[in-house]
Short mmCIF file of C-alpha atoms in Angstrom, two decimals:
data_model
loop_
_atom_site.label_atom_id
_atom_site.label_comp_id
_atom_site.label_asym_id
_atom_site.label_seq_id
_atom_site.Cartn_x
_atom_site.Cartn_y
_atom_site.Cartn_z
CA MET A 35 25.15 2.25 -8.06
CA SER A 36 24.49 4.01 -4.78
CA PRO A 37 24.39 1.82 -1.65
CA GLN A 38 21.25 3.68 -0.57
CA GLY A 39 17.76 3.02 -1.89
CA ARG A 40 16.50 0.90 -4.74
CA VAL A 41 18.65 -1.58 -6.58
CA SER A 42 17.26 -1.45 -10.11
CA PRO A 43 15.99 0.40 -12.01
CA ALA A 44 17.07 3.74 -10.62
CA ALA A 45 14.61 5.44 -8.30
CA GLY A 46 12.24 7.69 -10.18
CA ASP A 47 12.55 5.87 -13.53
CA ALA A 48 9.28 3.95 -13.25
CA PRO A 49 6.07 6.00 -13.30
CA SER A 50 3.75 5.69 -10.31
CA PRO A 51 0.60 3.63 -10.91
CA ARG A 52 -2.49 5.80 -11.47
CA VAL A 53 -5.48 4.99 -9.29
CA LEU A 54 -9.02 6.34 -9.60
CA VAL A 55 -11.16 6.26 -6.46
CA ILE A 56 -14.92 6.47 -7.15
CA GLU A 57 -16.57 6.90 -3.77
CA ASP A 58 -19.43 9.18 -2.69
CA GLU A 59 -18.61 9.13 1.03
CA GLN A 60 -16.12 12.00 1.27
CA THR A 61 -14.44 10.82 4.46
CA ILE A 62 -13.75 7.36 3.04
CA ALA A 63 -12.59 8.78 -0.30
CA ASP A 64 -10.19 11.18 1.45
CA LEU A 65 -8.81 8.41 3.66
CA ILE A 66 -8.15 6.09 0.71
CA ALA A 67 -6.61 8.88 -1.37
CA LEU A 68 -4.37 10.04 1.49
CA GLY A 69 -3.12 6.55 2.16
CA LEU A 70 -2.45 5.70 -1.50
CA ARG A 71 -0.64 8.98 -2.13
CA TYR A 72 1.53 8.32 0.90
CA GLU A 73 2.39 4.96 -0.65
CA GLY A 74 3.50 6.66 -3.89
CA PHE A 75 0.45 6.26 -6.12
CA GLU A 76 -1.05 8.97 -8.31
CA VAL A 77 -4.68 9.32 -7.22
CA ASP A 78 -7.79 10.94 -8.69
CA VAL A 79 -11.09 11.01 -6.82
CA ALA A 80 -14.66 11.10 -8.12
CA SER A 81 -17.86 11.21 -6.06
CA THR A 82 -20.30 10.01 -8.74
CA GLY A 83 -20.31 7.35 -11.42
CA GLU A 84 -20.55 9.96 -14.18
CA GLU A 85 -17.55 11.88 -12.89
CA GLY A 86 -15.61 8.66 -12.47
CA LEU A 87 -16.21 7.59 -16.06
CA ARG A 88 -15.17 11.03 -17.30
CA LEU A 89 -11.92 10.89 -15.32
CA ALA A 90 -11.30 7.31 -16.47
CA ARG A 91 -11.53 8.39 -20.11
CA GLY A 92 -9.09 11.24 -19.60
CA ARG A 93 -6.65 9.80 -17.07
CA GLN A 94 -6.64 6.12 -18.08
CA PRO A 95 -5.99 4.72 -14.59
CA GLN A 96 -4.35 1.35 -14.06
CA LEU A 97 -6.62 0.66 -11.09
CA VAL A 98 -10.12 1.79 -10.10
CA ILE A 99 -11.39 1.48 -6.54
CA LEU A 100 -15.12 1.54 -7.09
CA ASP A 101 -17.96 1.88 -4.59
CA LEU A 102 -20.99 -0.21 -5.48
CA MET A 103 -23.60 2.15 -4.03
CA LEU A 104 -23.16 5.37 -6.00
CA PRO A 105 -25.75 8.08 -6.71
CA GLY A 106 -27.00 8.09 -10.30
CA VAL A 107 -25.01 5.55 -12.27
CA ASP A 108 -24.26 2.78 -9.77
CA GLY A 109 -21.06 0.81 -9.37
CA ILE A 110 -22.25 -2.17 -11.39
CA GLU A 111 -23.02 0.00 -14.42
CA VAL A 112 -19.75 1.92 -13.99
CA CYS A 113 -17.86 -1.38 -13.89
CA LYS A 114 -19.53 -2.52 -17.14
CA ARG A 115 -18.62 0.74 -18.89
CA LEU A 116 -15.07 0.73 -17.55
CA ARG A 117 -14.51 -2.68 -19.05
CA GLY A 118 -15.34 -1.16 -22.43
CA LEU A 119 -12.97 1.76 -21.94
CA ALA A 120 -9.65 0.35 -20.81
CA ALA A 121 -7.88 -2.69 -19.43
CA CYS A 122 -7.66 -1.43 -15.86
CA GLY A 123 -7.89 -3.38 -12.63
CA ILE A 124 -11.08 -2.87 -10.62
CA ILE A 125 -11.61 -3.39 -6.90
CA MET A 126 -15.27 -3.06 -5.91
CA VAL A 127 -16.04 -1.73 -2.43
CA THR A 128 -19.42 -1.76 -0.72
CA ALA A 129 -21.15 -1.81 2.63
CA ARG A 130 -23.10 -4.81 1.46
CA GLY A 131 -21.82 -8.19 2.56
CA ALA A 132 -24.24 -10.55 0.86
CA LEU A 133 -22.73 -13.26 -1.30
CA GLU A 134 -24.94 -12.36 -4.27
CA ASP A 135 -23.59 -8.80 -4.28
CA ARG A 136 -20.00 -10.04 -4.34
CA VAL A 137 -20.75 -12.50 -7.11
CA ARG A 138 -22.58 -9.85 -9.14
CA GLY A 139 -19.65 -7.47 -8.89
CA LEU A 140 -17.10 -10.10 -9.90
CA GLU A 141 -19.25 -11.34 -12.77
CA THR A 142 -19.55 -7.76 -14.03
CA GLY A 143 -15.79 -7.57 -14.38
CA ALA A 144 -14.33 -6.56 -11.02
CA ASP A 145 -10.96 -8.14 -10.20
CA ASP A 146 -11.49 -8.13 -6.45
CA TYR A 147 -14.06 -7.25 -3.83
CA LEU A 148 -13.81 -5.56 -0.42
CA THR A 149 -16.60 -5.06 2.12
CA LYS A 150 -16.85 -1.99 4.36
CA PRO A 151 -15.59 -1.44 6.97
CA PHE A 152 -12.10 -2.51 5.91
CA ASP A 153 -8.52 -1.92 7.03
CA PHE A 154 -6.54 0.34 4.73
CA ILE A 155 -3.63 -2.08 4.85
CA GLU A 156 -5.89 -4.80 3.36
CA LEU A 157 -7.02 -2.46 0.59
CA LEU A 158 -3.38 -1.60 -0.13
CA ALA A 159 -2.41 -5.26 -0.31
CA ARG A 160 -5.29 -6.05 -2.66
CA ALA A 161 -4.50 -3.00 -4.81
CA ARG A 162 -0.88 -4.06 -5.20
CA ALA A 163 -1.93 -7.64 -5.96
CA VAL A 164 -4.29 -6.52 -8.75
CA LEU A 165 -1.67 -4.17 -10.19
CA ARG A 166 0.93 -6.93 -10.19
CA ARG A 167 -1.46 -9.29 -11.98
CA THR A 168 -2.15 -6.69 -14.66
CA GLY A 169 1.54 -5.87 -15.02
CA ALA A 170 1.11 -2.26 -13.89
CA LEU A 171 3.22 -2.62 -10.75
CA ARG A 172 6.76 -3.89 -10.52
CA GLU A 173 8.03 -3.60 -6.97
CA GLU A 174 11.76 -3.03 -7.03
CA ALA A 175 14.28 -4.66 -4.75
CA LEU A 176 15.72 -2.40 -2.07
CA ARG A 177 19.29 -2.14 -0.83
CA VAL A 178 20.59 0.03 1.97
CA GLY A 179 24.17 -0.67 2.99
CA ASP A 180 24.47 -4.45 3.40
CA ILE A 181 20.71 -4.98 3.80
CA GLU A 182 18.71 -6.24 0.82
CA LEU A 183 14.96 -6.71 0.57
CA ASN A 184 12.84 -8.11 -2.25
CA PRO A 185 9.13 -7.13 -1.99
CA ALA A 186 8.16 -9.57 -4.76
CA THR A 187 9.56 -12.66 -2.99
CA ARG A 188 9.24 -11.28 0.57
CA GLU A 189 12.89 -12.16 1.21
CA ALA A 190 15.35 -10.08 3.23
CA PHE A 191 19.12 -10.44 3.72
CA ARG A 192 21.89 -8.77 5.68
CA ALA A 193 25.40 -9.28 4.34
CA GLY A 194 24.03 -12.23 2.38
CA ARG A 195 22.51 -13.82 5.48
CA PRO A 196 18.76 -14.53 5.17
CA LEU A 197 16.58 -12.82 7.77
CA ASP A 198 13.65 -14.75 9.23
CA LEU A 199 11.09 -11.92 9.46
CA THR A 200 7.40 -11.94 10.27
CA ALA A 201 5.06 -10.14 7.86
CA ARG A 202 4.95 -7.04 10.12
CA GLU A 203 8.72 -7.01 10.58
CA PHE A 204 9.21 -7.25 6.82
CA ASP A 205 6.82 -4.36 6.18
CA LEU A 206 8.47 -2.28 8.91
CA LEU A 207 11.91 -2.87 7.41
CA ALA A 208 10.56 -2.03 3.95
CA ALA A 209 9.15 1.27 5.24
CA LEU A 210 12.49 2.25 6.75
CA MET A 211 14.46 1.14 3.68
CA ALA A 212 12.20 3.11 1.34
CA HIS A 213 13.33 6.28 3.14
CA PRO A 214 16.97 5.68 4.15
CA ARG A 215 18.50 8.21 6.56
CA GLN A 216 15.13 9.94 6.93
CA VAL A 217 13.62 10.04 10.39
CA LEU A 218 10.15 8.47 10.42
CA SER A 219 7.87 9.10 13.39
CA LYS A 220 6.16 6.28 15.23
CA GLU A 221 2.83 7.60 13.89
CA ALA A 222 4.10 7.50 10.30
CA LEU A 223 5.32 3.92 10.72
CA LEU A 224 2.10 2.91 12.44
CA ASN A 225 0.04 4.31 9.55
CA ARG A 226 2.20 2.75 6.87
CA VAL A 227 2.63 -0.72 8.38
CA TRP A 228 -0.52 -1.22 10.48
CA GLY A 229 -2.97 0.94 8.55
CA TYR A 230 -4.61 4.32 8.95
CA ASP A 231 -7.49 3.00 11.01
CA PHE A 232 -5.39 1.00 13.49
CA SER A 233 -6.93 1.43 16.94
CA GLY A 234 -3.84 0.62 19.05
CA ASP A 235 -1.11 2.96 20.25
CA THR A 236 2.44 3.65 19.10
CA ASN A 237 3.96 1.27 21.67
CA VAL A 238 3.47 -1.52 19.17
CA VAL A 239 6.04 0.17 16.91
CA GLU A 240 8.62 0.10 19.72
CA VAL A 241 8.03 -3.61 20.25
CA PHE A 242 8.45 -4.49 16.58
CA VAL A 243 11.49 -2.23 16.18
CA SER A 244 13.08 -4.11 19.09
CA HIS A 245 12.37 -7.48 17.45
CA LEU A 246 13.67 -6.27 14.10
CA ARG A 247 16.86 -4.93 15.68
CA GLU A 248 17.55 -8.33 17.24
CA LYS A 249 17.22 -10.06 13.88
CA LEU A 250 19.35 -7.49 12.02
CA GLY A 251 22.10 -7.70 14.62
CA ARG A 252 24.86 -5.22 15.44
CA ASP A 253 27.59 -6.45 13.09
CA PRO A 254 29.15 -4.13 12.08
CA VAL A 255 26.56 -1.61 13.40
CA GLN A 256 22.91 -1.57 14.48
CA PRO A 257 21.22 -0.03 11.41
CA ILE A 258 17.98 1.14 13.07
CA GLN A 259 18.72 4.20 15.15
CA THR A 260 16.43 6.09 17.50
CA VAL A 261 16.15 9.85 17.20
CA ARG A 262 14.90 10.71 20.66
CA GLY A 263 11.54 12.44 20.67
CA VAL A 264 11.13 12.08 16.89
CA GLY A 265 11.23 8.49 15.66
CA TYR A 266 13.48 5.99 13.89
CA THR A 267 15.89 6.05 10.95
CA LEU A 268 17.84 3.43 9.00
CA ARG A 269 21.55 4.20 8.66
CA CYS A 270 24.22 1.70 7.78
#
């Protein structure tokens, strides 16, 4: 077993979850698709309910991110038909915030509900939660050198010593461990850990990298290295 990367099974053995985004606002659809692809998902996009149902029949996605307000066949009707097609997870997204709309969507068969505007990182967390519940996502443990991380239990260790990490520190370490020895820019880390619509600047990455370095320690080496003018890399 290589000391770099995932512990088990071997990287590349498990197929990426397939996600279908049904959203008629092109900018939002593109943003969701870009973010999910960056996170390793296979993504198809449809702009109407009819197109979404056609893609669902052919592609058999494990998760559908479904806008409620669609032209033609609306999200409620699409959700009803999807439930007759396959056992996929459904997250309903809408600009509406009324309680009755949320209840209607969930009663129709949606697994979760998200109101616009939303942070991509929240959508990603909800998507992973639904996929885990349906058994379509098994997040593998990571090991790079003497650092181990378990996404399922949110536990991290260095040389067997437990690391007391905040949620952001854990996600930052996970991002670096998923791409060992690769240099990740501050912008890439900001997008992955804080979300694509984060309104702050990249200085927040420097602050959290500093905190994470302190907790990882320098024995035998400091694993997070700075590549001046480019970003950060994990090497140990």
